[in-house]
Short mmCIF file of N, CA and C in Angstrom, two decimals:
data_model
loop_
_atom_site.label_atom_id
_atom_site.label_comp_id
_atom_site.label_asym_id
_atom_site.label_seq_id
_atom_site.Cartn_x
_atom_site.Cartn_y
_atom_site.Cartn_z
N UNK G 1 -29.72 -8.34 -18.84
CA UNK G 1 -30.86 -7.45 -19.30
C UNK G 1 -30.13 -6.70 -19.24
N UNK G 2 -29.25 -5.31 -19.80
CA UNK G 2 -28.91 -4.20 -20.13
C UNK G 2 -29.48 -3.25 -19.26
N UNK G 3 -28.30 -2.43 -19.14
CA UNK G 3 -28.72 -1.03 -18.71
C UNK G 3 -28.15 -0.22 -20.18
N UNK G 4 -29.44 1.12 -20.17
CA UNK G 4 -28.22 1.87 -21.01
C UNK G 4 -27.83 3.42 -20.23
N UNK G 5 -26.74 3.32 -20.36
CA UNK G 5 -25.27 3.78 -20.24
C UNK G 5 -25.91 5.33 -19.60
N UNK G 6 -26.82 5.80 -20.99
CA UNK G 6 -26.67 6.66 -19.16
C UNK G 6 -27.78 7.10 -18.58
N UNK G 7 -27.70 5.92 -17.84
CA UNK G 7 -28.20 5.23 -16.09
C UNK G 7 -27.60 5.80 -15.55
N UNK G 8 -25.83 5.79 -15.64
CA UNK G 8 -24.84 6.56 -15.10
C UNK G 8 -24.19 7.43 -15.07
N UNK G 9 -24.48 8.01 -16.53
CA UNK G 9 -24.05 9.02 -16.80
C UNK G 9 -24.28 10.25 -16.73
N UNK G 10 -25.41 10.24 -15.29
CA UNK G 10 -25.63 11.57 -15.13
C UNK G 10 -24.91 11.43 -13.60
N UNK G 11 -24.03 10.95 -13.45
CA UNK G 11 -23.66 10.72 -12.18
C UNK G 11 -21.27 11.13 -12.23
N UNK G 12 -21.54 11.77 -13.60
CA UNK G 12 -20.36 11.77 -13.64
C UNK G 12 -20.09 12.91 -13.58
N UNK G 13 -20.54 14.17 -13.34
CA UNK G 13 -20.13 15.05 -12.97
C UNK G 13 -19.60 15.68 -11.52
N UNK G 14 -20.58 14.67 -10.94
CA UNK G 14 -19.49 14.67 -9.37
C UNK G 14 -19.24 13.23 -9.52
N UNK G 15 -17.37 12.98 -8.81
CA UNK G 15 -17.24 11.96 -8.42
C UNK G 15 -17.04 11.89 -7.25
N UNK G 16 -17.27 10.55 -6.37
CA UNK G 16 -17.27 11.05 -5.15
C UNK G 16 -16.41 10.45 -3.89
N UNK G 17 -16.29 11.53 -3.62
CA UNK G 17 -15.05 11.93 -2.34
C UNK G 17 -14.88 10.98 -0.87
N UNK G 18 -13.90 10.70 -0.38
CA UNK G 18 -14.07 9.79 0.75
C UNK G 18 -13.03 10.37 1.80
N UNK G 19 -13.07 10.69 2.70
CA UNK G 19 -12.43 10.67 2.85
C UNK G 19 -11.83 9.67 4.78
N UNK G 20 -10.81 8.72 4.94
CA UNK G 20 -10.99 8.68 5.66
C UNK G 20 -9.15 8.17 6.87
N UNK G 21 -9.00 8.69 7.48
CA UNK G 21 -7.54 8.25 7.98
C UNK G 21 -6.91 8.74 8.61
N UNK G 22 -6.65 10.24 7.72
CA UNK G 22 -6.02 10.92 6.82
C UNK G 22 -6.33 10.83 5.54
N UNK G 23 -6.84 10.58 5.63
CA UNK G 23 -6.97 10.15 3.78
C UNK G 23 -7.44 10.67 2.94
N UNK G 24 -7.27 11.56 1.74
CA UNK G 24 -8.46 11.60 1.09
C UNK G 24 -8.27 10.79 0.00
N UNK G 25 -9.81 10.51 -0.24
CA UNK G 25 -9.55 9.93 -2.02
C UNK G 25 -10.09 10.00 -3.15
N UNK G 26 -10.27 10.24 -4.38
CA UNK G 26 -10.68 10.02 -5.55
C UNK G 26 -10.25 10.18 -7.00
N UNK G 27 -10.92 10.03 -7.75
CA UNK G 27 -10.40 9.42 -9.07
C UNK G 27 -10.89 10.40 -10.09
N UNK G 28 -10.40 11.22 -10.39
CA UNK G 28 -10.39 12.06 -11.45
C UNK G 28 -9.82 12.40 -13.08
N UNK G 29 -9.55 10.90 -13.51
CA UNK G 29 -8.64 11.07 -13.86
C UNK G 29 -9.73 10.62 -15.12
N UNK G 30 -9.65 11.57 -16.40
CA UNK G 30 -10.40 11.31 -17.67
C UNK G 30 -12.04 10.46 -17.20
N UNK G 31 -11.80 8.84 -17.40
CA UNK G 31 -13.09 8.20 -18.34
C UNK G 31 -12.85 7.71 -17.05
N UNK G 32 -11.84 7.40 -15.75
CA UNK G 32 -11.68 6.96 -14.79
C UNK G 32 -12.30 7.67 -13.39
N UNK G 33 -13.41 7.29 -13.08
CA UNK G 33 -14.01 8.26 -11.74
C UNK G 33 -14.33 7.18 -11.13
N UNK G 34 -14.66 7.32 -9.22
CA UNK G 34 -15.73 6.71 -8.35
C UNK G 34 -17.05 7.41 -8.75
N UNK G 35 -18.14 6.55 -8.95
CA UNK G 35 -19.45 8.13 -9.15
C UNK G 35 -20.04 7.58 -7.64
N UNK G 36 -20.47 7.64 -7.42
CA UNK G 36 -22.25 7.18 -6.39
C UNK G 36 -23.01 7.48 -7.42
N UNK G 37 -24.49 6.41 -7.33
CA UNK G 37 -25.34 5.98 -7.82
C UNK G 37 -26.72 5.33 -6.60
N UNK G 38 -27.58 5.08 -7.23
CA UNK G 38 -28.20 4.09 -6.34
C UNK G 38 -28.88 2.56 -7.58
N UNK G 39 -28.78 2.31 -7.70
CA UNK G 39 -29.58 1.08 -8.27
C UNK G 39 -30.42 0.10 -7.75
N UNK G 40 -31.44 0.69 -7.75
CA UNK G 40 -33.33 -0.49 -7.90
C UNK G 40 -32.74 -0.41 -6.02
N UNK G 41 -32.94 0.73 -5.32
CA UNK G 41 -32.95 1.51 -4.38
C UNK G 41 -31.47 0.84 -3.38
N UNK G 42 -30.61 0.37 -3.51
CA UNK G 42 -29.48 -0.13 -3.54
C UNK G 42 -28.65 1.32 -3.38
N UNK G 43 -27.56 1.67 -2.70
CA UNK G 43 -27.11 2.77 -2.67
C UNK G 43 -25.74 2.11 -4.09
N UNK G 44 -24.67 2.20 -4.74
CA UNK G 44 -23.49 1.59 -4.75
C UNK G 44 -22.27 3.03 -5.42
N UNK G 45 -21.43 2.75 -5.58
CA UNK G 45 -21.03 3.78 -6.02
C UNK G 45 -19.26 2.65 -6.82
N UNK G 46 -19.31 3.25 -7.98
CA UNK G 46 -18.73 2.79 -9.19
C UNK G 46 -17.17 2.74 -9.70
N UNK G 47 -16.46 2.38 -9.62
CA UNK G 47 -15.35 2.71 -10.27
C UNK G 47 -14.93 2.36 -11.52
N UNK G 48 -15.10 3.46 -12.47
CA UNK G 48 -14.82 2.91 -13.90
C UNK G 48 -13.33 3.30 -14.55
N UNK G 49 -13.40 2.24 -15.14
CA UNK G 49 -11.44 2.13 -15.50
C UNK G 49 -12.00 1.74 -17.48
N UNK G 50 -10.60 2.39 -18.02
CA UNK G 50 -10.88 1.75 -19.81
C UNK G 50 -10.23 1.17 -19.91
N UNK G 51 -9.51 0.78 -19.42
CA UNK G 51 -7.83 -0.77 -19.33
C UNK G 51 -7.73 -0.06 -21.02
N UNK G 52 -7.34 1.18 -21.25
CA UNK G 52 -6.64 2.10 -22.77
C UNK G 52 -5.83 0.86 -23.06
N UNK G 53 -6.09 1.32 -25.05
CA UNK G 53 -5.23 -0.73 -25.26
C UNK G 53 -3.66 -0.03 -25.13
N UNK G 54 -3.45 1.60 -25.15
CA UNK G 54 -1.66 1.79 -25.02
C UNK G 54 -1.25 1.58 -23.58
N UNK G 55 -1.91 1.36 -22.93
CA UNK G 55 -1.38 0.72 -21.34
C UNK G 55 -1.39 -0.88 -20.97
N UNK G 56 -0.56 -1.15 -20.22
CA UNK G 56 -0.37 -2.66 -20.07
C UNK G 56 -1.92 -2.97 -18.81
N UNK G 57 -2.19 -4.54 -20.07
CA UNK G 57 -3.23 -4.80 -18.85
C UNK G 57 -3.36 -4.73 -17.72
N UNK G 58 -1.93 -6.04 -17.72
CA UNK G 58 -1.77 -6.02 -16.41
C UNK G 58 -1.59 -5.25 -15.64
N UNK G 59 -1.63 -4.19 -15.88
CA UNK G 59 -0.57 -2.95 -15.14
C UNK G 59 -1.63 -2.09 -14.53
N UNK G 60 -2.98 -1.77 -15.25
CA UNK G 60 -4.14 -1.00 -15.36
C UNK G 60 -4.32 -2.51 -14.21
N UNK G 61 -4.46 -3.47 -14.31
CA UNK G 61 -5.21 -4.62 -13.84
C UNK G 61 -4.90 -4.46 -11.60
N UNK G 62 -3.09 -4.35 -12.25
CA UNK G 62 -3.21 -3.66 -10.66
C UNK G 62 -3.77 -2.18 -10.10
N UNK G 63 -3.43 -1.53 -10.65
CA UNK G 63 -3.59 -0.90 -9.97
C UNK G 63 -4.97 -0.56 -9.47
N UNK G 64 -6.18 -1.06 -10.84
CA UNK G 64 -7.66 -1.16 -10.53
C UNK G 64 -7.85 -1.83 -9.00
N UNK G 65 -7.12 -3.65 -9.29
CA UNK G 65 -8.02 -4.00 -8.01
C UNK G 65 -7.04 -3.46 -6.73
N UNK G 66 -6.41 -2.94 -6.65
CA UNK G 66 -5.60 -2.06 -5.43
C UNK G 66 -6.56 -0.63 -5.34
N UNK G 67 -6.76 0.46 -6.58
CA UNK G 67 -7.86 1.13 -6.31
C UNK G 67 -9.15 0.62 -5.09
N UNK G 68 -9.79 -0.25 -6.31
CA UNK G 68 -10.60 -1.39 -5.56
C UNK G 68 -10.79 -1.28 -3.98
N UNK G 69 -9.57 -2.06 -3.97
CA UNK G 69 -9.88 -2.60 -2.33
C UNK G 69 -9.79 -1.15 -1.12
N UNK G 70 -8.37 -0.59 -1.74
CA UNK G 70 -8.99 0.75 -1.37
C UNK G 70 -10.07 1.27 -0.95
N UNK G 71 -10.45 1.72 -2.08
CA UNK G 71 -11.55 2.32 -2.20
C UNK G 71 -12.95 1.31 -0.60
N UNK G 72 -12.87 0.29 -1.57
CA UNK G 72 -13.89 -0.86 -0.14
C UNK G 72 -13.68 -0.49 0.30
N UNK G 73 -12.16 -0.28 1.24
CA UNK G 73 -12.25 -0.67 2.61
C UNK G 73 -13.06 0.44 3.47
N UNK G 74 -13.02 1.86 2.57
CA UNK G 74 -13.10 3.32 2.92
C UNK G 74 -14.85 3.50 3.59
N UNK G 75 -15.09 2.74 1.52
CA UNK G 75 -17.01 2.95 2.14
C UNK G 75 -16.76 1.68 3.25
N UNK G 76 -16.84 0.79 3.33
CA UNK G 76 -17.21 -0.07 4.28
C UNK G 76 -17.13 0.67 6.18
N UNK G 77 -15.74 1.66 5.93
CA UNK G 77 -15.70 2.21 6.89
C UNK G 77 -16.59 3.76 7.45
N UNK G 78 -16.98 4.07 6.22
CA UNK G 78 -17.47 5.72 6.45
C UNK G 78 -18.93 5.59 6.08
N UNK G 79 -18.84 5.29 4.78
CA UNK G 79 -20.84 4.77 4.08
C UNK G 79 -20.70 3.08 4.27
N UNK G 80 -21.40 1.70 5.29
CA UNK G 80 -21.34 0.40 4.33
C UNK G 80 -22.70 0.53 4.70
N UNK G 81 -23.14 0.96 3.93
CA UNK G 81 -24.84 0.52 3.04
C UNK G 81 -24.17 0.60 1.36
N UNK G 82 -23.21 1.65 1.08
CA UNK G 82 -22.88 1.50 -0.13
C UNK G 82 -22.23 0.36 -1.27
N UNK G 83 -22.13 -0.10 -2.18
CA UNK G 83 -21.66 -1.09 -2.42
C UNK G 83 -21.30 -0.34 -3.79
N UNK G 84 -19.72 -1.23 -3.70
CA UNK G 84 -18.65 -0.78 -4.53
C UNK G 84 -18.34 -1.98 -5.91
N UNK G 85 -18.19 -1.44 -6.98
CA UNK G 85 -18.42 -1.75 -7.74
C UNK G 85 -17.13 -1.81 -9.41
N UNK G 86 -16.78 -2.59 -10.14
CA UNK G 86 -15.47 -2.05 -10.93
C UNK G 86 -15.83 -2.77 -12.17
N UNK G 87 -16.09 -1.00 -12.56
CA UNK G 87 -16.52 -1.39 -14.17
C UNK G 87 -15.35 -1.35 -15.29
N UNK G 88 -15.32 -2.66 -16.24
CA UNK G 88 -14.66 -2.58 -17.19
C UNK G 88 -15.29 -2.39 -18.96
N UNK G 89 -14.53 -2.24 -20.01
CA UNK G 89 -15.48 -2.50 -20.86
C UNK G 89 -15.47 -4.05 -21.16
N UNK G 90 -15.97 -4.48 -22.27
CA UNK G 90 -16.43 -5.29 -22.49
C UNK G 90 -15.24 -6.36 -22.58
N UNK G 91 -14.05 -5.32 -23.83
CA UNK G 91 -13.89 -5.99 -24.94
C UNK G 91 -11.97 -6.52 -23.50
N UNK G 92 -11.91 -6.25 -22.65
CA UNK G 92 -11.52 -6.03 -21.99
C UNK G 92 -11.93 -7.18 -21.10
N UNK G 93 -13.02 -7.22 -20.86
CA UNK G 93 -13.99 -8.52 -20.03
C UNK G 93 -13.66 -9.57 -20.52
N UNK G 94 -13.55 -9.69 -21.49
CA UNK G 94 -14.29 -11.09 -22.89
C UNK G 94 -12.30 -11.67 -23.23
N UNK G 95 -11.89 -10.25 -23.47
CA UNK G 95 -10.22 -11.79 -23.49
C UNK G 95 -9.96 -11.58 -21.84
N UNK G 96 -9.25 -9.22 -21.08
CA UNK G 96 -8.10 -10.45 -20.16
C UNK G 96 -8.33 -10.88 -18.85
N UNK G 97 -10.29 -10.25 -18.58
CA UNK G 97 -10.63 -10.47 -17.52
C UNK G 97 -11.41 -12.57 -17.75
N UNK G 98 -10.65 -13.08 -18.77
CA UNK G 98 -11.22 -14.65 -19.24
C UNK G 98 -9.61 -15.26 -18.54
N UNK G 99 -8.13 -14.38 -18.19
CA UNK G 99 -7.77 -15.14 -18.55
C UNK G 99 -7.50 -15.92 -16.41
N UNK G 100 -7.01 -16.94 -16.75
CA UNK G 100 -6.89 -17.47 -15.66
C UNK G 100 -6.71 -16.78 -14.33
N UNK G 101 -5.64 -15.72 -13.81
CA UNK G 101 -5.26 -14.88 -12.80
C UNK G 101 -6.41 -14.12 -12.63
N UNK G 102 -6.00 -13.08 -13.47
CA UNK G 102 -7.40 -12.32 -12.81
C UNK G 102 -8.78 -12.31 -13.08
N UNK G 103 -9.20 -13.74 -13.43
CA UNK G 103 -9.84 -13.82 -12.88
C UNK G 103 -10.23 -14.79 -11.05
N UNK G 104 -9.43 -15.21 -11.08
CA UNK G 104 -8.85 -15.52 -9.65
C UNK G 104 -8.88 -14.52 -9.29
N UNK G 105 -7.72 -13.86 -8.98
CA UNK G 105 -7.93 -12.21 -8.28
C UNK G 105 -9.08 -12.24 -8.14
N UNK G 106 -10.15 -11.42 -8.76
CA UNK G 106 -11.06 -11.17 -9.15
C UNK G 106 -12.38 -11.87 -7.47
N UNK G 107 -12.53 -13.27 -7.94
CA UNK G 107 -13.17 -13.69 -7.11
C UNK G 107 -12.26 -14.13 -5.32
N UNK G 108 -11.33 -14.04 -5.37
CA UNK G 108 -9.96 -14.57 -4.30
C UNK G 108 -10.80 -12.76 -3.23
N UNK G 109 -10.10 -10.92 -4.44
CA UNK G 109 -11.07 -10.32 -3.75
C UNK G 109 -12.44 -9.14 -3.55
N UNK G 110 -13.21 -10.22 -3.93
CA UNK G 110 -14.53 -10.37 -4.01
C UNK G 110 -15.08 -9.11 -4.56
N UNK G 111 -14.80 -8.97 -5.86
CA UNK G 111 -14.71 -7.67 -6.75
C UNK G 111 -15.66 -8.09 -7.60
N UNK G 112 -16.97 -6.60 -6.91
CA UNK G 112 -18.40 -6.42 -8.32
C UNK G 112 -18.33 -6.24 -9.24
N UNK G 113 -18.99 -6.75 -10.55
CA UNK G 113 -17.91 -5.52 -11.71
C UNK G 113 -19.25 -5.89 -12.27
N UNK G 114 -19.45 -4.21 -13.35
CA UNK G 114 -19.62 -4.08 -14.06
C UNK G 114 -19.39 -3.51 -15.44
N UNK G 115 -19.07 -4.43 -16.80
CA UNK G 115 -19.30 -4.83 -17.30
C UNK G 115 -19.58 -3.54 -18.87
N UNK G 116 -19.62 -3.05 -19.21
CA UNK G 116 -19.73 -1.86 -19.84
C UNK G 116 -19.77 -2.46 -21.85
N UNK G 117 -20.42 -1.41 -22.76
CA UNK G 117 -20.09 -1.77 -24.19
C UNK G 117 -20.16 -0.27 -24.82
N UNK G 118 -19.29 0.10 -24.57
CA UNK G 118 -18.91 1.77 -25.16
C UNK G 118 -19.38 1.77 -26.45
N UNK G 119 -19.21 0.37 -27.12
CA UNK G 119 -20.26 0.85 -28.56
C UNK G 119 -21.14 0.69 -29.14
N UNK G 120 -22.00 0.81 -28.06
CA UNK G 120 -23.53 0.64 -27.68
C UNK G 120 -24.10 1.49 -26.64
N UNK G 121 -23.01 1.56 -25.92
CA UNK G 121 -23.21 2.81 -24.53
C UNK G 121 -24.34 2.66 -23.82
N UNK G 122 -24.08 1.02 -23.28
CA UNK G 122 -25.35 0.28 -22.65
C UNK G 122 -24.16 -0.95 -22.08
N UNK G 123 -25.35 -1.18 -20.40
CA UNK G 123 -24.13 -1.73 -19.36
C UNK G 123 -24.72 -3.16 -20.34
N UNK G 124 -23.29 -4.22 -20.29
CA UNK G 124 -24.01 -5.41 -20.59
C UNK G 124 -24.17 -6.33 -19.70
N UNK G 125 -23.53 -6.02 -18.85
CA UNK G 125 -23.50 -7.05 -17.44
C UNK G 125 -22.86 -6.95 -16.07
N UNK G 126 -23.27 -6.91 -15.01
CA UNK G 126 -23.34 -6.16 -14.23
C UNK G 126 -23.39 -8.08 -12.82
N UNK G 127 -22.25 -8.74 -11.79
CA UNK G 127 -21.52 -9.20 -11.49
C UNK G 127 -21.00 -8.98 -10.07
N UNK G 128 -21.84 -10.18 -9.57
CA UNK G 128 -22.02 -9.98 -7.89
C UNK G 128 -20.74 -10.72 -7.72
#
């Protein structure tokens, strides 16, 4: 069942910031943000990545995975009830994320994902 992106867009205005161990973290780049929301009663944070075509997918993946791991660690310490998701475009998920290495890293690092369809402006899938 897909969810309209409007359900998440409401939270773009304020990126979620967290400070821990002397380090302040937030993602403030264009379409790439860490947002806080609630989904069916559970508190979530979503790191949205665009995986731009002009960039190297593996380079974007390294950055996204590293940021995901750092944010998850910080959230576990400050807001343990909040679940972190990595949001990626449907086209990227269907291509890059089906390759063995990215697929294995997502499993190994227990990355929860939101797959979003930019063209139809819907969340295509939630992957736990």
